[in-house]
Coordinates of C-alpha atoms (C1' of nucleotides) in Angstrom, one line a residue:
Chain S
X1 CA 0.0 0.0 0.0
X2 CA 1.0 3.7 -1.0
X3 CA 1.6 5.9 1.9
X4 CA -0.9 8.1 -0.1
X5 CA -4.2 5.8 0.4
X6 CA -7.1 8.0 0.3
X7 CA -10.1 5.9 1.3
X8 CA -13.5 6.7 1.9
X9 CA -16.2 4.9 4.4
X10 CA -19.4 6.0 2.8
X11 CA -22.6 4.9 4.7
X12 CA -26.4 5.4 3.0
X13 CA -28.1 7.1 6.1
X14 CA -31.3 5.1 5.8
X15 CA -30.7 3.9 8.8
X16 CA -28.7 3.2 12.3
X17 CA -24.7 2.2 11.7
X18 CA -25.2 -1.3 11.7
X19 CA -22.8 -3.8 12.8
X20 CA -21.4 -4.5 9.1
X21 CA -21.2 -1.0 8.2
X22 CA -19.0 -0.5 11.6
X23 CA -16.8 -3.4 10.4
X24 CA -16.3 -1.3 7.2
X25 CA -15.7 2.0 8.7
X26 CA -13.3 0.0 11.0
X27 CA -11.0 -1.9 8.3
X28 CA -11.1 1.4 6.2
X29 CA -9.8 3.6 9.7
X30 CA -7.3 0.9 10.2
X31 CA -6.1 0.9 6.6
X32 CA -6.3 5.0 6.5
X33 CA -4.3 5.1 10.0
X34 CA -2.0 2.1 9.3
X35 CA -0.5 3.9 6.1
X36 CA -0.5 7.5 7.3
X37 CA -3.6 8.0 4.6
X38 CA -6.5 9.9 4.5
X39 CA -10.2 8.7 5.6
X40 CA -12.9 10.8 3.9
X41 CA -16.5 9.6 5.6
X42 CA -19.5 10.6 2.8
X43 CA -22.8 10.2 3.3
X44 CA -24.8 8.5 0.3
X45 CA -27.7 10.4 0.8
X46 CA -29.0 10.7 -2.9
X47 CA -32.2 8.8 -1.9
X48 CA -33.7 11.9 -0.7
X49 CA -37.0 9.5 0.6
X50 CA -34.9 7.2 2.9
X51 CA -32.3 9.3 3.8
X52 CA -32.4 11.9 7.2
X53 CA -30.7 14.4 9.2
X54 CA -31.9 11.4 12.3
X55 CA -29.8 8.7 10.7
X56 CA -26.8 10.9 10.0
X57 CA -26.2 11.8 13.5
X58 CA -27.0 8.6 14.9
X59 CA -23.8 7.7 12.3
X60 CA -21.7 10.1 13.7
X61 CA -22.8 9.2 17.1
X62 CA -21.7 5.4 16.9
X63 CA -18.7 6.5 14.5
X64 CA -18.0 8.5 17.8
X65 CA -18.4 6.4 20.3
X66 CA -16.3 3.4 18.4
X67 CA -13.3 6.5 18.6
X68 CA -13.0 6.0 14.4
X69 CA -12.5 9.6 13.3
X70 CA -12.0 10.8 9.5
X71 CA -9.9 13.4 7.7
X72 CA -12.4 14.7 5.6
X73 CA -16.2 15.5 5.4
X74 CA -18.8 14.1 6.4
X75 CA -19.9 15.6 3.1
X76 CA -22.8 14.6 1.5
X77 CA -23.3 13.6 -2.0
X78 CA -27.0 15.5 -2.1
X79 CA -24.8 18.7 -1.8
X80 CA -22.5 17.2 -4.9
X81 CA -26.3 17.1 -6.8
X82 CA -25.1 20.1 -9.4
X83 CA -21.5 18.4 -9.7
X84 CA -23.4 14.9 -10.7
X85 CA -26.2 16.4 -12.6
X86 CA -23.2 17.9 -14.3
X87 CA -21.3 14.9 -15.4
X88 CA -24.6 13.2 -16.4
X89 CA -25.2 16.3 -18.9
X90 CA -21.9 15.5 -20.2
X91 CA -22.0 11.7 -20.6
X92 CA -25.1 12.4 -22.3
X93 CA -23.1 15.0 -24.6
X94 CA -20.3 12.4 -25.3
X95 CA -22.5 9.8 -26.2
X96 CA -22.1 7.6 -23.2
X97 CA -25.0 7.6 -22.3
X98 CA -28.3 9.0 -23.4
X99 CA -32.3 9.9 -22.3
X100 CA -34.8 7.1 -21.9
X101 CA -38.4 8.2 -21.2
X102 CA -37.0 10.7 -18.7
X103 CA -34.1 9.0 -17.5
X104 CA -30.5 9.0 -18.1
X105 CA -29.4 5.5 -19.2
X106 CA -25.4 4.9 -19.5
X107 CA -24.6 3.1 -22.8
X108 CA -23.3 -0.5 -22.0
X109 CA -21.5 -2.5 -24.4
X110 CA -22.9 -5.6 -26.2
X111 CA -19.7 -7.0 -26.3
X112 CA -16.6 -7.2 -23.8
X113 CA -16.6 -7.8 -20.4
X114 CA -15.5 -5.3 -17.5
X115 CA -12.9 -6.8 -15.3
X116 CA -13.0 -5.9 -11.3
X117 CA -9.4 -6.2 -9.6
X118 CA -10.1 -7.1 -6.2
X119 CA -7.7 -7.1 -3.3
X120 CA -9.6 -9.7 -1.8
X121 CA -11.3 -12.2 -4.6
X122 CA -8.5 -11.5 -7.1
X123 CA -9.8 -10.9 -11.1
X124 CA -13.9 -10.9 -11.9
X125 CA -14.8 -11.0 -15.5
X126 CA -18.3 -9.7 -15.8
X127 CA -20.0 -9.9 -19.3
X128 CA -21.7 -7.0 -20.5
X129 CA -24.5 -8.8 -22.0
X130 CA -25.7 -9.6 -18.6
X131 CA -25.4 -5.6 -17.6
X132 CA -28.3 -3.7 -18.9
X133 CA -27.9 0.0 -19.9
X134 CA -28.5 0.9 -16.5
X135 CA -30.3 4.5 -14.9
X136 CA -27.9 6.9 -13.9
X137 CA -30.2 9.8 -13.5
X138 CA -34.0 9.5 -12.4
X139 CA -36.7 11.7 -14.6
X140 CA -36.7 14.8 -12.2
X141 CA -33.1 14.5 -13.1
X142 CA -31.7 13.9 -10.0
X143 CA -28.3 11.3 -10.0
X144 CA -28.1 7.6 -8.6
X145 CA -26.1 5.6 -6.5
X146 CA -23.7 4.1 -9.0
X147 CA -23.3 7.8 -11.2
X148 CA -22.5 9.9 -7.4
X149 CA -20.4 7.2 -6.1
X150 CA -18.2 7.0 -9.2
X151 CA -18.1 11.2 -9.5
X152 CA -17.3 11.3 -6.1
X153 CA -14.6 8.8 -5.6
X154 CA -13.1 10.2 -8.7
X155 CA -13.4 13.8 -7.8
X156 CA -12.3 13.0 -4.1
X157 CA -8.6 11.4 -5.5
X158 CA -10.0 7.5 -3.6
X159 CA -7.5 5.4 -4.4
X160 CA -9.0 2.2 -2.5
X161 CA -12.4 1.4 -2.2
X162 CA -13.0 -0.9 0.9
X163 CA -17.0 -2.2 1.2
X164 CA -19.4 -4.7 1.5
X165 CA -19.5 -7.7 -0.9
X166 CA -23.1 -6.5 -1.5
X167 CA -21.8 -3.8 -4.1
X168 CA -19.6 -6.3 -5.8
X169 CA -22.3 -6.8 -8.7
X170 CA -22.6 -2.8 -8.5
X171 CA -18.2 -2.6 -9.5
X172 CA -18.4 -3.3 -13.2
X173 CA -21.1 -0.5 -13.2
X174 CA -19.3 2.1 -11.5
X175 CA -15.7 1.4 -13.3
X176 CA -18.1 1.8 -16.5
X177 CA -19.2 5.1 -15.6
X178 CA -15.5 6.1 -14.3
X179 CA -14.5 5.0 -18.1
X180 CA -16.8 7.4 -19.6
X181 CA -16.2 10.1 -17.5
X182 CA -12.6 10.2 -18.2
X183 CA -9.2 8.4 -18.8
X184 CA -7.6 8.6 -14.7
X185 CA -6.9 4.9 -13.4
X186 CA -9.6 3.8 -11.2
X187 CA -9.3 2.6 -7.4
X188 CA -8.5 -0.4 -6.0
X189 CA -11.5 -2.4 -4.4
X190 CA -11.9 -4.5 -1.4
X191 CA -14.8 -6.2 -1.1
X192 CA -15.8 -7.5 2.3
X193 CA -17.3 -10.9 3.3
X194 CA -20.4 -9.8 4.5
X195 CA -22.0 -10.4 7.9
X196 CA -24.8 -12.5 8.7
X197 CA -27.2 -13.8 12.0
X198 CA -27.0 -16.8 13.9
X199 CA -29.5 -18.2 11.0
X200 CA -27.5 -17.4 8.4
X201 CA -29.6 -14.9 7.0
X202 CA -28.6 -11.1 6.7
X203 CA -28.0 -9.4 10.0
X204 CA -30.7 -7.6 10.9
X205 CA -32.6 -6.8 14.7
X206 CA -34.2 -9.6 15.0
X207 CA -31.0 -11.3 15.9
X208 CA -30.6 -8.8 18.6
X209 CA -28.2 -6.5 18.8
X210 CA -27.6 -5.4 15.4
X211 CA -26.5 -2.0 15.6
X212 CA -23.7 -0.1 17.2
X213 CA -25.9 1.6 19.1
X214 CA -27.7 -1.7 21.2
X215 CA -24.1 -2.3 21.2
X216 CA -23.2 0.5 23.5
X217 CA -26.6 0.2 25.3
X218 CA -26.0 -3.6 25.8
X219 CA -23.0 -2.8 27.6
X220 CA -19.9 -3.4 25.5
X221 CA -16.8 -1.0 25.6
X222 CA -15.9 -0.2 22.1
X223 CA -12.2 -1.3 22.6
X224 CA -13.8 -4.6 23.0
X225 CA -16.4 -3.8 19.9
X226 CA -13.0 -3.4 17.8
X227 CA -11.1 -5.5 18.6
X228 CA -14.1 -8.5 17.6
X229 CA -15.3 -7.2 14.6
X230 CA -11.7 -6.9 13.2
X231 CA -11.7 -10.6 13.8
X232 CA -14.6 -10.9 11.8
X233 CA -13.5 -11.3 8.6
X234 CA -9.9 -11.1 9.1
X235 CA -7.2 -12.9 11.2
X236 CA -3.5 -12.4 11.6
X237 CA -2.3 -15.9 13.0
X238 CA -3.4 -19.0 14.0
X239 CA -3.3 -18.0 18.0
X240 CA -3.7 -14.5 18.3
X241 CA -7.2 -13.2 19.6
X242 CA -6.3 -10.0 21.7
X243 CA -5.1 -6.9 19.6
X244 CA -4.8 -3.6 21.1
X245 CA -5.9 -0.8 18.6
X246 CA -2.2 -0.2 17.5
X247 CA -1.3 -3.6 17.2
X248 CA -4.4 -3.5 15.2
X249 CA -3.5 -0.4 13.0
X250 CA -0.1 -1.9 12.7
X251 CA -1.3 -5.5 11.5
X252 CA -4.3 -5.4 9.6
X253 CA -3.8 -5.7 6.2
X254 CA -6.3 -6.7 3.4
X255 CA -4.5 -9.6 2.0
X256 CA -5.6 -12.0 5.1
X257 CA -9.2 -10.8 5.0
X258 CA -11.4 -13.5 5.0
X259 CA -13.8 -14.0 1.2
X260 CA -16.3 -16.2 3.1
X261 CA -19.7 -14.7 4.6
X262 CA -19.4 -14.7 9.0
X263 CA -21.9 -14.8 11.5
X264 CA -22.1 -12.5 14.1
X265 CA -21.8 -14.5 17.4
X266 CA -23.0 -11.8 20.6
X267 CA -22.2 -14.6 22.6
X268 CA -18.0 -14.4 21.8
X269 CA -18.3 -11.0 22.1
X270 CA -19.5 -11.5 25.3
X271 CA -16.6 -13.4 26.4
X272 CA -14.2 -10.7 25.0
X273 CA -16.0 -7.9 26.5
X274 CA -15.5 -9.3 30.1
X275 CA -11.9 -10.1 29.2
X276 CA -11.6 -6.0 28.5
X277 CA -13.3 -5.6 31.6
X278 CA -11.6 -7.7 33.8
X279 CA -8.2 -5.9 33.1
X280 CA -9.5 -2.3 33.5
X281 CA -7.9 -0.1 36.1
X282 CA -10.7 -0.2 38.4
X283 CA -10.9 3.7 38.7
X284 CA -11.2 3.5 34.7
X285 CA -14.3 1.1 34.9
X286 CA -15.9 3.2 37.6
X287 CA -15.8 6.4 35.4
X288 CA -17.1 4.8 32.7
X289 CA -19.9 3.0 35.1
X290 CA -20.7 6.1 36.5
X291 CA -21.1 8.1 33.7
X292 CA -23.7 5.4 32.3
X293 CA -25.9 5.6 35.3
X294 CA -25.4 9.2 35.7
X295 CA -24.3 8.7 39.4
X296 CA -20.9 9.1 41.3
X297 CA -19.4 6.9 44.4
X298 CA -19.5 3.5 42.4
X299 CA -16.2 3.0 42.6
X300 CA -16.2 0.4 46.0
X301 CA -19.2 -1.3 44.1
X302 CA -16.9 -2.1 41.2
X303 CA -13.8 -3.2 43.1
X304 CA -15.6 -6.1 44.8
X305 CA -17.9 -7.0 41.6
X306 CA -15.7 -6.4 38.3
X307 CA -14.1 -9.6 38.5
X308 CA -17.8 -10.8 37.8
X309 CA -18.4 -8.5 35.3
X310 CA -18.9 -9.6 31.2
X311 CA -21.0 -6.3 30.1
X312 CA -21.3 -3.2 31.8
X313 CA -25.0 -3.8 31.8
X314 CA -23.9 -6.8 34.0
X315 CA -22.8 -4.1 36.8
X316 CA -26.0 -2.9 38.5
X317 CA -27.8 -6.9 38.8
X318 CA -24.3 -7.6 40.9
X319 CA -23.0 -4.9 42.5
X320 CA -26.2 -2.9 43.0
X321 CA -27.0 -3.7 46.4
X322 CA -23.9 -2.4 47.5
X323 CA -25.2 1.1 46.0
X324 CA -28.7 0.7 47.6
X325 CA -30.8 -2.2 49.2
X326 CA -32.4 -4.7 46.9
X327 CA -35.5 -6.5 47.0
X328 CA -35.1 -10.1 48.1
X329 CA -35.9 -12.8 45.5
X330 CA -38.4 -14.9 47.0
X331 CA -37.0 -18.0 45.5
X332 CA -33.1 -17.2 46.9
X333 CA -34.8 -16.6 50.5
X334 CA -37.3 -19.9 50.1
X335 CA -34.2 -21.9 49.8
X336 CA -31.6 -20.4 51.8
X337 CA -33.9 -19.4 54.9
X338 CA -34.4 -22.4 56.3
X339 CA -34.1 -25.0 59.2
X340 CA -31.9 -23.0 61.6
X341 CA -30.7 -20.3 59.3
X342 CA -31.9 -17.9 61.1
X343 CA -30.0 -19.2 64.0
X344 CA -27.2 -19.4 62.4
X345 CA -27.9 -15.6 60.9
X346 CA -28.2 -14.3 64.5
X347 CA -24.7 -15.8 65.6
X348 CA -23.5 -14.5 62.1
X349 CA -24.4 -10.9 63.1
X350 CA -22.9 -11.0 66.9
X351 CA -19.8 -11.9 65.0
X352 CA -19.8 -9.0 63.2
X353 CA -21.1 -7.0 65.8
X354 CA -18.2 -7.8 68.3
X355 CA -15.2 -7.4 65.3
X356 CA -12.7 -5.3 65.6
X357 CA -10.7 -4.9 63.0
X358 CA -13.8 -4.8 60.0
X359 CA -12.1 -5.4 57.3
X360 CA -11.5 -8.4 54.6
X361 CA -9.6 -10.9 56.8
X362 CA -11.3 -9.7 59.8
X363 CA -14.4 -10.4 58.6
X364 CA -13.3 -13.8 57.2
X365 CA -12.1 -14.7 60.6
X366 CA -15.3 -14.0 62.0
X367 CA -17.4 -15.9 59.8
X368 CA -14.9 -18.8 59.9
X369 CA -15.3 -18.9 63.5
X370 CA -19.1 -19.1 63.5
X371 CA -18.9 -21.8 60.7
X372 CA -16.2 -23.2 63.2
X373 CA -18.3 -23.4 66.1
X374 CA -21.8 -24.5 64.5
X375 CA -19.7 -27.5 63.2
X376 CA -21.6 -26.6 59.8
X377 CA -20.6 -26.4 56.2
X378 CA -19.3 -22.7 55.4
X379 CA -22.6 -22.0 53.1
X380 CA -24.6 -22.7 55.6
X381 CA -23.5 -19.7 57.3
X382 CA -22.7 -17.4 54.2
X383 CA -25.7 -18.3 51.8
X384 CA -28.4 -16.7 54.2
X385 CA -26.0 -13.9 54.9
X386 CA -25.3 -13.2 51.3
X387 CA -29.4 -13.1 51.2
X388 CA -29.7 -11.2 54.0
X389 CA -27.1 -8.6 52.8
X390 CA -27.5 -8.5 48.7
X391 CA -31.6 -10.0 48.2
X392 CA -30.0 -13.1 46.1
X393 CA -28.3 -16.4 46.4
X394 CA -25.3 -14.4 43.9
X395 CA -23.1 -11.9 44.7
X396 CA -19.8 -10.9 45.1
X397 CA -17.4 -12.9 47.5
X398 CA -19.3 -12.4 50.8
X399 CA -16.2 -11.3 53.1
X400 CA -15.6 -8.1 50.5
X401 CA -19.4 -7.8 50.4
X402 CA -20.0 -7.5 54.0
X403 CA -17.0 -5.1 54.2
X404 CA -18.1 -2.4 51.2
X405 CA -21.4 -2.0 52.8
X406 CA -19.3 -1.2 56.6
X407 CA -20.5 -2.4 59.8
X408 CA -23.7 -0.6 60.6
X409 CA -25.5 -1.0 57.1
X410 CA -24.4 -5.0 57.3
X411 CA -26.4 -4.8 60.8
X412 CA -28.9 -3.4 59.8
X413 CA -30.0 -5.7 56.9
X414 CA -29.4 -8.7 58.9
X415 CA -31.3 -6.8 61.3
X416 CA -33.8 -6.6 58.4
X417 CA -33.7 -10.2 57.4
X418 CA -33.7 -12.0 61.4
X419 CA -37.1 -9.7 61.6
X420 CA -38.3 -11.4 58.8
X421 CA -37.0 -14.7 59.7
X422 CA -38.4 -14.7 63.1
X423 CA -35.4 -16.1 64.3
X424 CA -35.2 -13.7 67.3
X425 CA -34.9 -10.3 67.8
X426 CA -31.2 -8.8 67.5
X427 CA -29.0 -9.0 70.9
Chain Z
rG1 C1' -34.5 -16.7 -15.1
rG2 C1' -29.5 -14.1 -15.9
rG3 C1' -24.8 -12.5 -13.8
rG4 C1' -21.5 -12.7 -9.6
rG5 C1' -19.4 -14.3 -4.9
rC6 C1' -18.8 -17.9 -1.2
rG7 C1' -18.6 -23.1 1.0
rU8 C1' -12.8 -26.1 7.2
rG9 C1' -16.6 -29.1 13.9
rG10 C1' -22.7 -25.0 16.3
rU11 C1' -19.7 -20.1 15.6
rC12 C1' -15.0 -17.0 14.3
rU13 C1' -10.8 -18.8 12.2
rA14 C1' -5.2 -21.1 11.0
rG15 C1' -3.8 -24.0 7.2
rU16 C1' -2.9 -22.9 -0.7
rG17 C1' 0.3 -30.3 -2.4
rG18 C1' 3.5 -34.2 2.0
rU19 C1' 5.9 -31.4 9.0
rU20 C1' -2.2 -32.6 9.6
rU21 C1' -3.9 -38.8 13.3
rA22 C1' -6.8 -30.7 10.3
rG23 C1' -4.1 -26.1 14.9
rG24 C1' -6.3 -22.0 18.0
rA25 C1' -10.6 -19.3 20.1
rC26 C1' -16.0 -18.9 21.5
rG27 C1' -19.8 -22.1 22.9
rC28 C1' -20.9 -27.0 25.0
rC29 C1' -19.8 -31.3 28.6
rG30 C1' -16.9 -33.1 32.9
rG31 C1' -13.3 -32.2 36.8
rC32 C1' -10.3 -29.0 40.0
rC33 C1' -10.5 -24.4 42.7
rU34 C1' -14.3 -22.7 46.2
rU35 C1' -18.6 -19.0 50.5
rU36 C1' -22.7 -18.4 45.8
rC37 C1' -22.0 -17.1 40.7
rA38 C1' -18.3 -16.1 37.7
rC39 C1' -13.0 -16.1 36.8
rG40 C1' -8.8 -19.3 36.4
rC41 C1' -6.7 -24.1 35.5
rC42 C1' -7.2 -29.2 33.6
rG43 C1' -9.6 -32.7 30.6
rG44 C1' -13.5 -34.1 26.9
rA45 C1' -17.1 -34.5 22.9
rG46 C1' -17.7 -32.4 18.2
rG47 C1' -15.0 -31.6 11.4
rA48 C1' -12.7 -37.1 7.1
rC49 C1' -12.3 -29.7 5.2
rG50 C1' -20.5 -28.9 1.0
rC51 C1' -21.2 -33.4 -2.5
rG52 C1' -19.3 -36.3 -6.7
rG53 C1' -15.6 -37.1 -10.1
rG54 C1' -10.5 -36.1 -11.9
rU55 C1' -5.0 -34.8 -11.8
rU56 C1' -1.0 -36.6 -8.6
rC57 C1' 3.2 -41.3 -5.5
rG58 C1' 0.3 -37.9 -2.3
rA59 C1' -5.1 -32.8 -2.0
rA60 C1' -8.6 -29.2 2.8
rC61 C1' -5.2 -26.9 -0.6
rC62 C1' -5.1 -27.9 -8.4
rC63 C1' -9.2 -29.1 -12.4
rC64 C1' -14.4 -30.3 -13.8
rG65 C1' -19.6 -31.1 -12.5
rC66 C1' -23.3 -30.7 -9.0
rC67 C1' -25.7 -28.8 -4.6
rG68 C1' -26.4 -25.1 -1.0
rC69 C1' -26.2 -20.1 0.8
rC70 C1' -25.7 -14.9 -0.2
rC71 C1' -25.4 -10.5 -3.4
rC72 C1' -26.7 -7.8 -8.0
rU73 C1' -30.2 -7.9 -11.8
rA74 C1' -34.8 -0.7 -8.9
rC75 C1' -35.9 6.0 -12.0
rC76 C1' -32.9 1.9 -3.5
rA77 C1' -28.1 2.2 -1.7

RNA sequence: GGGGGCGUGGUCUAGUGGUUUAGGACGCCGGCCUUUCACGCCGGAGGACGCGGGUUCGAACCCCGCCGCCCCUACCA
């Protein structure tokens, strides 16, 4: 690759920045900042009907959030309308192409065939007999997709086009218009496996998350976002999995993209995701945590719960009762509260109540020696505790658990939980 | 229908003629750890590389046919 690559991610805003779309922008950042080129983002906005100012932030927005930035634009083609309609008025001029009840049809050879030199797939022969003359301007005059994208990727110096295997079939058409429109070599393509459900069908919402967007709201940090979707479609080695972004920008490369269709799998991005989180500097996870709820003071919450953590919409179920007090789940306190828990929850709580140093092996030594002297198996001491203190049979470890919430708040929900019980009032 | 692309365990992939009894990861199952759930560690099941021919001493890797899936075939992008 030239240390000149000028490439373009150019999204149709008809909709949110889906998942596939993000792995475009995201090989065509990586390529842009890998060579020292330039990213130019455009906006295929010449279907006036489908296209709005809603979709184009929401673009920016995920674009944003993914930390992917571009040298140039967003420019829109609909602003490039009197450039196209332009060019159109001169193909028709020069004979390449010519009126058709209205329209603007581009003259397509009987003969030949049109050649597309992929990065990816290598050499495509398409015959034009199977290419009809094809509309390059509606009636009302206005330019289509293949006429703007070919204007603009000549006009804007693109000298690699990187996108979906969806416009594949649309090359031959484009490099045909470039060809009329003047003599100037035309780009390079790349075209990407594309991206399908669990069912093997084109991704879409029904398989859940689907856009960038549920992405972020599901919980996933977009180091973790990038990091997977560079994997779709592309792999460096046989063992490597982890890539910060600059080993990222500094490995990928086009020729080890993948030319086979991948599914989406939430499920490994899962995984990843709690990897990420798992090695985040605690004070790092509890910004990020706190400015998704909107709250301060979570940062205690997340030291004793991040190891538990795959999302960061796994935080609140986890680590919320340390925040504030939780309903109990009726089913955890069915089958924890029984036979002599309550007992064994009062002894639990004169423990605590007589400890003097309150911290994590304080507290440990505490409950150890209760276990100790009921002769019981340690759950049967900690399980109706950890209900007592957190509503459920899950939590975090219970020692670290009954330390983050301090002495008198511990108390007071096993307080709380022995009144319920009616295992005897607190002494 | 026509044109094009793709086809390695459920999923992402490594592997382009022999070092492959096809490697890694997610998921799944079992065990260990253990205060719950995770994490971590250990082990396991699951693919004869879409199918059928061919070339070759030898093919997942080359050739042909077939099948399947997807894309384009719009005055959508």
């Amino acid at each position: 690759m030239s240390e000149s690559m000028r490439l373009r991610f150019a999204p149709s805003p008809t909709g949110a920045l889906h998942i596939g779309g993000a792995r475009t922008a995201l090989y065509n950042w990586l390529l842009a900042r890998g060579s020292g080129g330039t990213l130019v983002l455009r906006l295929e906005d010449t279907d006036r009907e489908r296209s709005t100012p809603e979709n184009v932030e929401q673009i920016v927005e995920a674009l944003g959030w993914l930390e992917l930035d571009w040298d140039e634009g967003p420019v829109s083609q609909s602003e490039r309308s009197d450039r196209h309609r332009a060019e159109i008025a001169r193909l028709v001029e020069e004979g390449h192409a010519y009126e058709d009840e209205g329209a603007v049809r581009l003259r397509v050879p009987d003969a030949g065939s049109t050649t597309v030199r992929d990065e990816i797939r290598g050499e495509i022969a398409f015959e034009h007999a199977a290419i009809t003359d094809f509309v390059i301007a509606r009636s009302d005059g206005s330019p289509l997709y293949n006429l703007a994208v070919a204007v603009d990727d000549r006009d804007m110096g693109i000298t690699h086009v990187v996108r979906g295997e969806d416009h594949l079939s649309n090359t031959p058409r484009q490099l045909m218009v470039l060809r009329a429109l003047g003599d100037e070599p035309p780009p390079d393509y790349a075209h990407l496996p594309l991206l399908h459900g669990p069912d093997g069908k084109k991704l879409s919402k029904r398989h859940g998350a689907a856009s960038v967007e549920e992405l972020r709201d599901a919980g996933y940090l977009p180091e973790a976002v990038r990091n997977y979707l560079a994997l779709l479609g592309w792999g460096y080695d046989a063992e490597t999995t982890f890539f910060t972004t600059d080993e990222l920008v500094e490995r990928f490369s086009l020729d080890r993209v993948s030319r086979s269709p991948a599914v989406f799998d939430e499920q490994k991005l899962r995984w990843m995701n709690g990897r990420y989180l798992r090695e985040m500097q605690p004070a790092e996870l509890a910004r990020r945590l706190e400015e998704r709820h909107g709250r301060a003071g979570l940062r205690a919450a997340v030291e004793v719960s991040q190891e538990k953590l795959q999302t960061l919409a796994d935080f609140w179920p986890t680590a919320g009762f340390v925040v504030e007090r939780q309903p109990t789940d009726p089913r955890a306190w069915a089958k924890v509260m029984t036979g002599g828990a309550g007992d064994r929850l009062r002894l639990t709580r004169d423990a605590l109540a007589a400890l003097e140093r309150f911290d994590v092996g304080g507290v440990e030594s505490a409950l150890r020696g209760v276990v100790d002297e009921l002769g019981v198996k340690p759950k049967e001491v900690f399980q109706p505790l950890r209900v007592a203190l957190t509503g459920g049979t899950v939590s975090p470890g219970i020692f670290e658990s009954v330390v983050v919430l301090g002495r008198e708040e511990a108390l007071s929900r096993i307080d709380a939980a022995l009144e319920r019980v009616g295992g005897g009032a607190p002494s």
